[in-house]
C-alpha positions in Angstrom: -50.8 104.1 127.5 -52.3 105.3 130.7 -55.6 106.2 129.1 -55.8 102.7 127.5 -55.3 101.1 130.9 -58.0 103.3 132.5 -60.4 102.5 129.8 -59.8 98.8 130.4 -60.3 99.1 134.1 -63.4 101.4 133.7 -65.0 98.7 131.4 -64.3 96.1 134.1 -66.3 98.2 136.7 -63.4 99.8 138.6 -64.1 103.3 139.9 -61.2 105.4 138.8 -60.1 108.9 139.8 -57.2 110.5 138.0 -55.0 113.2 139.5 -53.0 114.8 136.7 -50.2 117.4 136.4 -48.9 119.2 133.4 -51.1 122.3 133.0 -48.3 124.7 133.8 -45.9 122.9 131.3 -48.5 122.8 128.5 -49.4 126.5 129.1 -45.8 127.6 129.2 -45.1 125.8 125.9 -48.1 127.4 124.2 -47.3 130.9 125.5 -43.6 130.6 124.4 -44.7 129.6 121.0 -47.2 132.5 120.7 -44.6 134.9 122.0 -42.0 133.6 119.5 -44.5 134.0 116.6 -45.3 137.5 117.5 -41.8 138.7 118.2 -39.5 140.7 116.0 -35.9 139.9 115.5 -35.0 142.8 117.8 -37.3 141.4 120.5 -35.6 138.0 120.3 -32.3 139.6 120.9 -33.4 141.1 124.2 -33.2 139.1 127.5 -36.3 137.0 127.8 -38.3 137.2 131.1 -39.6 134.0 132.6 -43.3 133.6 132.0 -45.7 133.9 135.0 -46.6 130.5 136.4 -50.2 131.4 137.1 -50.7 132.6 133.6 -49.2 129.4 132.2 -51.5 127.4 134.4 -54.6 129.3 133.2 -53.7 128.7 129.6 -52.6 125.1 130.1 -55.6 123.9 132.0 -57.9 124.0 129.0 -55.3 122.5 126.7 -54.5 119.7 129.1 -58.2 118.8 129.5 -58.8 119.0 125.8 -56.0 116.4 125.3 -57.6 114.1 127.9 -61.0 114.6 126.3 -59.7 113.7 122.9 -57.9 110.6 124.1 -60.7 109.3 126.2 -63.4 110.1 123.6 -61.5 107.9 121.1 -61.8 105.1 123.6 -65.5 105.8 124.2 -64.8 107.0 127.8 -66.3 110.1 129.3 -64.0 112.3 131.5 -64.6 115.4 133.6 -62.4 118.1 135.1 -62.3 119.2 138.7 -60.0 122.1 139.7 -59.2 122.5 143.4 -57.0 124.7 145.5 -55.5 124.2 148.9 -57.9 126.6 150.6 -60.9 124.7 149.3 -60.3 121.8 151.6 -60.6 124.1 154.7 -64.3 124.3 154.0 -66.4 121.3 155.4 -69.3 122.1 153.0 -66.9 122.0 150.0 -65.5 118.6 151.0 -69.0 117.1 151.4 -70.0 118.5 148.0 -66.8 117.2 146.5 -67.6 113.7 147.7 -71.1 113.8 146.4 -70.1 115.1 143.0 -67.4 112.5 142.5 -69.7 109.8 143.6 -72.3 110.9 141.0 -69.6 110.9 138.3 -68.4 107.4 139.2 -72.0 106.1 139.2 -72.2 107.4 135.6 -68.9 105.6 134.8 -67.3 109.0 134.2 -63.6 109.4 135.1 -63.0 112.5 137.2 -59.7 114.3 136.5 -58.3 116.4 139.3 -55.7 119.1 139.0 -54.6 121.8 141.3 -55.9 125.2 140.1 -52.5 126.9 140.2 -54.0 129.9 138.3 -55.8 131.1 141.4 -53.9 129.3 144.2 -53.5 131.5 147.3 -50.1 130.1 148.1 -47.4 132.6 147.2 -45.0 129.9 145.8 -47.1 127.0 144.7 -44.0 125.2 143.4 -42.1 125.5 146.7 -44.4 126.3 149.6 -45.3 123.2 151.6 -47.2 124.8 154.4 -50.7 124.1 153.2 -53.0 121.1 153.2 -51.4 119.8 150.1 -48.4 121.2 148.1 -48.1 119.1 144.9 -50.1 116.6 142.9 -48.8 113.7 144.9 -50.0 115.1 148.2 -53.2 116.1 146.5 -53.7 112.5 145.3 -53.1 111.3 148.9 -55.6 113.8 150.2 -58.2 112.9 147.7 -57.7 109.2 148.4 -58.6 109.9 152.0 -61.5 112.2 151.3 -63.0 109.8 148.8 -62.3 106.6 150.7 -60.3 105.0 148.0 -59.3 101.3 148.1 -56.0 101.9 146.5 -53.7 104.8 145.5 -51.2 104.4 142.6 -48.6 107.1 142.2 -46.9 107.1 138.8 -43.3 108.0 138.4 -40.7 108.0 135.6 -38.8 105.1 137.3 -39.9 101.6 138.3 -40.5 102.5 142.0 -38.5 103.6 145.1 -34.9 102.7 145.0 -32.3 102.6 147.8 -30.4 105.3 146.0 -30.5 107.2 142.7 -31.8 104.7 140.1 -29.0 105.5 137.7 -26.4 104.2 140.2 -25.6 100.5 139.7 -25.7 99.6 143.4 -29.2 101.0 143.9 -31.9 98.3 144.5 -35.6 98.5 144.0 -37.5 98.4 147.3 -40.6 96.2 146.8 -42.1 97.0 150.2 -41.4 100.2 152.1 -40.9 99.9 155.8 -40.2 103.3 157.4 -38.1 102.0 160.3 -35.9 100.1 157.9 -35.7 102.2 154.9 -36.0 105.9 156.0 -32.3 106.1 157.0 -31.0 103.9 154.2 -32.5 105.7 151.2 -30.5 108.4 149.3 -32.7 110.4 147.0 -31.3 111.7 143.7 -32.6 114.5 141.5 -36.3 115.3 141.4 -38.5 113.7 138.7 -37.9 114.7 135.1 -41.6 115.1 134.6 -43.0 116.1 138.0 -42.8 118.9 140.6 -41.8 117.1 143.8 -39.9 114.1 142.6 -39.6 110.8 144.6 -39.3 112.5 148.0 -42.8 114.0 147.5 -44.2 110.6 146.4 -42.8 108.8 149.4 -44.2 111.4 151.8 -47.6 111.2 150.2 -47.6 107.4 150.0 -46.5 107.1 153.7 -49.2 109.4 154.9 -52.0 107.7 152.9 -50.7 104.2 154.0 -50.7 105.2 157.7 -54.4 106.3 157.2 -55.2 102.8 155.9 -55.0 103.2 152.1 -52.5 100.9 150.4 -50.2 102.8 147.9 -48.0 101.6 145.1 -45.4 103.8 143.4 -44.6 102.5 140.0 -43.6 103.6 136.5 -46.0 105.4 134.3 -44.0 104.5 131.3 -44.0 100.7 131.8 -46.5 98.7 129.8 -49.8 97.9 131.7 -48.2 99.0 135.1 -51.5 100.0 136.6 -53.3 96.8 135.5 -50.4 94.7 136.9 -50.8 96.4 140.3 -54.5 95.5 140.4 -53.7 92.0 139.3 -51.5 91.7 142.4 -48.2 91.4 140.5 -45.0 92.4 142.2 -44.3 95.7 140.5 -43.2 99.0 142.0 -43.0 99.8 145.7 -45.8 99.0 148.1 -46.7 101.2 151.1 -49.0 99.6 153.7 -49.9 100.3 157.2 -49.0 96.7 158.3 -45.9 96.4 156.2 -43.7 96.3 159.3 -45.4 93.0 160.2 -44.5 91.4 156.9 -40.7 91.9 157.3 -38.9 88.6 156.6 -36.2 87.8 158.9 -33.7 87.4 156.1 -34.1 89.1 152.7 -32.5 88.0 149.5 -29.5 90.3 149.8 -29.0 89.5 153.5 -29.1 85.8 152.8 -26.5 86.1 150.0 -24.2 88.3 152.1 -24.5 85.9 155.1 -23.6 82.9 152.8 -20.5 84.8 151.6 -19.4 85.6 155.1 -19.9 82.0 156.2 -18.0 80.7 153.2 -15.0 82.8 154.1 -15.1 81.3 157.6 -15.3 77.8 156.1 -12.3 78.6 153.8 -10.3 79.6 156.9 -10.7 76.2 158.5 -8.1 73.5 158.3 -8.7 70.8 155.6 -9.4 68.2 158.2 -12.1 70.4 159.8 -13.9 70.9 156.4 -13.7 67.1 155.9 -15.2 66.5 159.3 -18.2 68.7 158.4 -18.9 66.5 155.4 -18.7 63.3 157.5 -21.1 64.9 160.1 -23.5 65.7 157.3 -23.4 62.1 156.0 -24.0 60.8 159.6 -26.9 63.3 160.1 -28.6 62.2 156.9 -28.5 58.5 157.9 -29.6 59.3 161.5 -32.7 61.2 160.2 -33.6 58.9 157.3 -37.0 58.0 158.7 -38.0 61.6 159.2 -36.8 62.5 155.7 -38.8 59.6 154.3 -42.0 60.8 156.0 -41.6 64.3 154.5 -40.7 63.0 151.1 -43.6 60.6 151.0 -45.9 63.5 151.8 -44.5 65.5 148.8 -44.9 62.5 146.5 -48.5 61.9 147.6 -49.3 65.6 147.1 -47.7 65.6 143.6 -49.7 62.5 142.5 -52.9 64.0 143.8 -52.2 67.2 141.9 -51.7 65.2 138.7 -48.1 65.9 138.1 -46.4 64.0 135.2 -45.0 60.6 136.1 -41.5 61.7 135.2 -41.6 64.5 137.7 -43.0 62.3 140.4 -40.2 59.8 139.6 -37.6 62.5 140.1 -39.3 63.6 143.3 -39.3 60.3 145.1 -36.3 59.3 147.4 -36.4 55.6 146.7 -35.2 53.0 149.2 -31.5 53.1 149.7 -31.2 56.7 148.3 -30.2 58.3 151.6 -27.5 55.6 152.2 -26.3 56.2 148.6 -26.1 59.9 149.2 -24.3 59.5 152.5 -21.8 57.2 150.8 -21.2 59.8 148.0 -20.6 62.5 150.6 -18.0 60.3 152.4 -16.2 59.7 149.1 -16.2 63.5 148.6 -14.7 64.0 152.0 -11.9 61.6 151.3 -10.9 63.4 148.0 -7.8 65.5 147.8 -8.2 68.9 149.3 -9.3 71.2 146.5 -8.8 74.7 148.1 -5.4 76.4 148.0 -3.8 73.9 145.6 -0.8 75.4 143.8 -1.5 74.8 140.2 1.6 76.6 138.8 4.8 78.2 140.2 6.8 80.7 138.2 10.0 82.6 139.0 9.3 86.1 137.5 12.7 87.4 138.6 15.3 86.5 141.1 13.5 86.1 144.5 10.0 87.0 143.0 7.8 83.9 142.9 4.3 83.8 141.4 1.8 81.1 142.3 -1.4 80.2 140.6 -3.7 78.7 143.2 -7.2 77.2 143.4 -9.9 79.0 145.3 -13.7 78.9 145.7 -16.0 80.9 143.3 -17.8 82.5 146.3 -21.6 82.3 146.5 -23.6 79.9 144.3 -27.3 80.1 143.5 -28.8 76.8 142.5 -32.4 76.7 141.2 -33.6 73.2 140.8 -36.9 71.3 140.2 -38.3 68.1 141.5 -35.2 66.2 142.7 -34.6 66.7 146.5 -31.5 64.5 146.2 -30.0 67.3 144.2 -30.1 69.5 147.3 -27.9 67.0 149.2 -25.4 66.7 146.3 -25.1 70.4 145.8 -24.8 71.2 149.5 -22.0 68.7 150.0 -20.1 70.0 146.9 -20.5 73.6 148.2 -19.0 72.6 151.5 -16.1 70.7 149.9 -15.3 73.5 147.6 -15.6 76.2 150.2 -18.5 78.1 148.6 -21.5 79.7 150.1 -24.8 78.4 148.7 -28.4 79.6 148.1 -30.9 76.9 147.2 -34.3 77.2 145.6 -36.2 74.0 145.0 -39.5 73.4 143.4 -42.7 73.8 145.4 -43.5 70.1 144.7 -40.5 69.1 146.9 -41.1 71.8 149.6 -41.3 69.5 152.6 -38.4 67.2 151.4 -36.1 70.2 150.8 -37.0 71.8 154.1 -36.1 68.7 156.2 -33.0 68.0 154.2 -31.8 71.6 154.6 -32.5 71.4 158.3 -30.6 68.2 158.7 -27.6 69.4 156.7 -27.3 72.8 158.3 -27.6 71.3 161.8 -24.2 69.5 161.1 -22.4 72.8 160.2 -20.5 74.1 163.3 -21.2 77.5 164.8 -17.6 78.6 163.8 -18.9 78.6 160.2 -22.5 79.2 160.7 -25.6 77.5 159.3 -26.2 80.5 157.0 -23.5 79.0 154.8 -26.4 77.3 153.0 -29.6 79.3 152.6 -32.9 77.8 151.5 -35.1 80.2 149.5 -38.7 79.3 150.1 -40.5 81.9 148.1 -40.6 82.0 144.3 -41.0 85.8 144.5 -37.5 86.1 145.9 -35.8 84.7 142.7 -36.0 88.0 140.7 -34.3 89.8 143.6 -31.6 87.1 143.8 -30.9 87.2 140.1 -30.1 90.9 140.4 -27.4 90.4 143.0 -24.5 90.1 140.6 -22.3 91.9 143.2 -22.9 89.1 145.8 -23.7 86.0 143.9 -21.0 84.6 141.6 -22.7 81.8 139.7 -26.2 80.6 139.0 -26.8 76.9 138.2 -30.3 76.1 137.0 -31.4 72.4 137.1 -34.7 71.8 135.5 -36.8 72.4 132.4 -35.7 74.2 129.2 -38.2 76.9 130.2 -36.6 77.4 133.7 -33.1 77.6 132.3 -34.0 80.0 129.5 -35.9 82.3 131.9 -33.0 82.5 134.3 -30.5 83.2 131.5 -32.7 86.1 130.2 -33.1 87.5 133.7 -29.6 87.9 135.2 -26.2 89.4 134.6 -24.7 86.6 136.8 -22.9 83.9 134.8 -25.2 80.9 134.3 -23.9 77.3 134.2 -25.9 74.3 133.1 -27.9 72.8 130.2 -31.4 73.5 128.9 -32.0 70.1 127.3 -30.7 66.5 127.5 -31.3 65.3 123.9 -28.9 62.4 124.1 -28.3 60.1 121.1 -27.1 56.5 120.6 -25.8 55.8 117.1 -25.5 52.1 116.2 -23.0 51.7 113.4 -23.1 48.9 110.8 -20.0 47.5 112.5 -21.6 47.2 115.9 -21.8 44.0 117.9 -25.6 43.6 118.0 -25.7 42.1 121.5 -23.6 45.0 122.8 -25.8 47.4 121.0 -29.0 45.9 122.5 -27.6 46.2 126.1 -26.4 49.8 125.6 -29.6 51.0 124.0 -31.9 49.4 126.6 -29.8 50.7 129.5 -29.5 54.2 128.0 -33.3 54.4 127.7 -34.8 52.5 130.6 -32.3 52.6 133.5 -33.7 56.0 134.5 -35.7 57.5 131.6 -36.4 60.7 133.6 -32.7 61.6 133.8 -31.1 64.1 131.5 -28.5 61.6 130.3 -31.1 59.1 129.1 -31.3 58.3 125.4 -33.9 60.3 123.6 -32.9 59.4 120.0 -31.7 56.1 118.5 -29.8 56.5 115.2 -29.2 53.3 113.2 -27.0 52.8 110.1 -29.0 52.1 107.0 -27.5 48.7 106.5 -29.0 47.5 109.8 -32.4 48.3 108.4 -31.8 45.8 105.6 -30.4 42.9 107.6 -33.0 42.8 110.4 -30.8 44.3 113.2 -32.9 47.4 113.4 -36.1 45.3 113.9 -34.3 43.4 116.7 -33.4 46.7 118.5 -37.0 48.0 118.1 -38.5 44.7 119.4 -36.2 44.9 122.5 -37.3 48.5 123.2 -41.0 47.7 122.7 -40.6 44.6 124.9 -39.4 46.8 127.7 -42.4 49.1 127.2 -40.7 51.9 125.3 -43.0 53.9 123.0 -41.5 54.8 119.7 -41.7 57.7 117.2 -39.8 57.7 114.0 -38.1 60.1 111.7 -39.2 60.2 108.1 -37.2 57.1 107.1 -37.8 55.0 110.2 -41.5 55.8 110.6 -42.2 54.6 107.0 -40.2 51.4 107.4 -41.3 50.5 110.9 -44.9 51.7 110.6 -44.6 53.9 113.7 -45.9 57.4 114.2 -43.6 60.1 112.8 -42.1 62.6 115.2 -43.0 66.2 114.8 -39.7 67.3 116.3 -36.3 65.6 116.6 -35.2 68.1 119.3 -37.5 66.7 122.0 -36.7 65.5 125.5 -39.3 62.9 126.6 -38.0 62.2 130.1 -40.1 59.0 129.9 -40.3 55.6 128.3 -40.5 57.0 124.8 -37.8 57.7 122.2 -37.3 58.6 118.6 -35.7 56.3 116.0 -34.2 57.3 112.7 -32.1 55.7 110.0 -28.9 57.5 108.8 -26.5 56.7 105.9 -23.3 56.5 107.9 -21.3 58.0 110.8 -21.0 61.4 109.2 -24.7 61.6 108.7 -25.2 60.6 112.4 -22.8 63.4 113.4 -24.6 65.9 111.3 -28.0 64.8 112.8 -26.6 65.2 116.3 -25.2 68.6 115.6 -28.5 69.7 114.0 -30.9 68.3 116.6 -29.0 67.5 119.7 -28.3 69.6 122.8 -24.5 68.9 123.2 -25.1 66.9 126.3 -24.1 63.2 125.9 -23.9 61.2 122.7 -22.7 57.6 122.2 -21.5 55.4 119.3 -21.8 51.6 119.3 -19.2 50.3 116.8 -16.4 47.8 116.4 -14.7 49.7 113.6 -12.2 51.8 115.6 -11.7 54.3 112.8 -15.4 55.0 112.6 -15.5 55.2 116.4 -12.6 57.7 116.5 -14.3 59.9 113.9 -17.4 60.0 116.1 -15.5 60.7 119.3 -13.4 63.5 117.7 -16.1 65.2 115.7 -19.2 65.1 117.9 -19.2 68.5 119.6 -20.9 67.5 122.9 -19.9 67.8 126.5 -19.6 64.0 126.8 -19.0 61.5 123.9 -18.9 57.8 124.5 -17.8 54.7 122.6 -19.6 51.4 123.4 -20.9 52.7 126.7 -24.3 53.8 127.9 -25.1 57.5 128.1 -26.2 56.9 131.7 -22.5 56.9 132.7 -22.5 60.7 132.3 -22.8 61.4 136.0 -20.6 63.1 138.6 -20.6 60.2 141.0 -19.9 57.7 138.2 -17.1 59.9 136.9 -15.5 59.8 140.3 -16.3 63.4 141.1 -18.1 62.4 144.3 -21.3 64.3 143.3 -22.4 66.9 140.8 -24.2 70.2 140.9 -25.4 69.5 137.4 -24.2 68.9 133.8 -23.0 71.8 131.8 -23.2 72.1 128.0 -21.5 75.5 128.2 -18.1 75.9 126.4 -16.8 78.3 129.0 -15.5 77.1 132.4 -16.8 73.7 133.4 -18.3 71.3 130.9 -20.1 68.0 131.4 -20.7 66.8 135.0 -19.7 69.6 137.3 -18.1 68.5 140.6 -15.8 70.2 143.0 -13.3 71.3 140.3 -16.1 73.1 138.4 -16.9 75.2 141.5 -13.4 76.6 141.8 -11.6 79.4 140.2 -8.0 80.6 140.5 -6.1 83.5 142.0 -2.5 84.7 141.8 -0.2 84.9 144.8 3.1 86.8 144.4 5.9 86.5 146.9 8.7 89.0 146.8 11.4 90.6 148.8 11.0 94.4 148.4 10.7 94.2 144.6 9.5 97.3 142.8 8.8 97.8 139.1 10.4 101.3 138.7 9.7 101.3 134.9 11.2 97.8 134.6 14.6 99.3 134.7 16.0 97.3 137.6 14.1 94.0 137.0 15.6 91.1 135.1 12.7 88.8 134.2 13.4 85.1 134.1 9.9 83.6 133.8 11.2 80.2 134.9 8.8 77.4 135.6 9.3 75.9 139.0 8.3 72.7 140.7 4.9 72.9 142.4 6.4 72.0 145.8 9.0 74.5 147.0 
């Protein structure tokens, strides 16, 4: 794997020097085998002496180089061996000759392979003594990088990079950029490397020395696919050491931001209900007071998105249209006036005489919301987090960077110091998302709002529970019993009221009888009159002479939809289950029995009768706002408001009760009124 990467880089014109270890190990293996072959049964029963390390090195050096020569020859790459010892570098003439030799090899596109010549090393204990110029292959690599004026040093390990503790421990975190002042006292080193002499401690020492001298260093895994190439491509792998790293320190890292949000959320929960309500009212006032400033920043984002050629549907979601800030402020005030959600007693049970158990509502903790395009989502999510007592981390799309920044500033400015503005953190760098998704000990729920690709990537990248939906493939089924005028109004509204929304109709299903009596044609004419482009399923495309869709499971997010003809309500249900996304589906019908069949059997988060799919919305449902719409079957489903951001905990009140093997307890398990 390493040789393949070096061949690729060599062919691209990179000058590569390889420092290798393994001669002693290869030699020991060969000598043990030879000794075993030549030993009698009696010899094998005697205590076996450890083989001399220098002899192992002498035998192993030729074998190791033969292996490299074979591998590189198969790749049409020429390699060369250079054996050095610690004492060689005390000679100025040697060092000059070394530089000239290596430069000649590099000019010929040859890869020099360095190894310490342990066979003739003057150090008494080459595996332990660290008194020389170098004392292992890591420090040798650092020394050669300095001598040969390398642009980059890559140290390969058997783990991904430098961790805050032993990598096998669950709380250990990968350190992407090493800053000595910050990390030296925090790191706990585990056992030495399984495949090297010095382990991670030696690599860190060598990397730090080289970095201080001006050579960037990356410690990364030698077992990971294309790890060296990824380093040279600038991808965020391994641990970087750089002389100026201390200047790059962000004021708040991912973990610090999440921890601060949790601490602030606990202070928020400790407030009285009226104080939390006042924060929301202050947020609403602040948004309206800064509407002109918000408008300027949002218009700049919209102009930049249009200039960059973003899709019209994305630009539509990005724009804060006239009246939007007032509408958001109104929603926040409605939210503030809702019943207090925190600490509600949901159930009271007498377990035994004088032993009362209460099931109460409480916040989830810290939420991470990753959303695209819509800056109004930031306002809704932040207000819901405040109302539900949760800490919040927000990551919006780069296309809404200025809008999100000003909205975050306005909202956090309304949060009192007794809670702290860090209750709501704004993540500005995409590179921080992988770190955040690893914080399953601090972040309690991830809610992605965006494309199918975004949601899928997040689900695959985290152990944290994920709530949301990947697609909004919403259907309207028009039954043969439908009132045609009602059907027209619902179909048009479901498609054109806001075609970029996830609850907009993407597929129109029509009973086969309506294709015969002209009703289907009327529906199609209405859609086309409104400027809706049409694709058809196999039956509809043939009848209506419209292009056939390649895929029923497709979210247009624009003025386009799919039309198909089905035999009856059961065929419509089967179509929805096969091609839908379990978001929102509607039936238009006057036959109540048919309608009830649809409502009971369609397995979606929201199922409507004679009502537009556009009603599937937190504000329209009376939730005040929503963090998103969930198609999950665990926890919240459909529009997720305050209730979906709460969990429960148990509070037990006793009077000196003990279990004592249940001998002295008489359980009553009596349900009690919620108010004591």
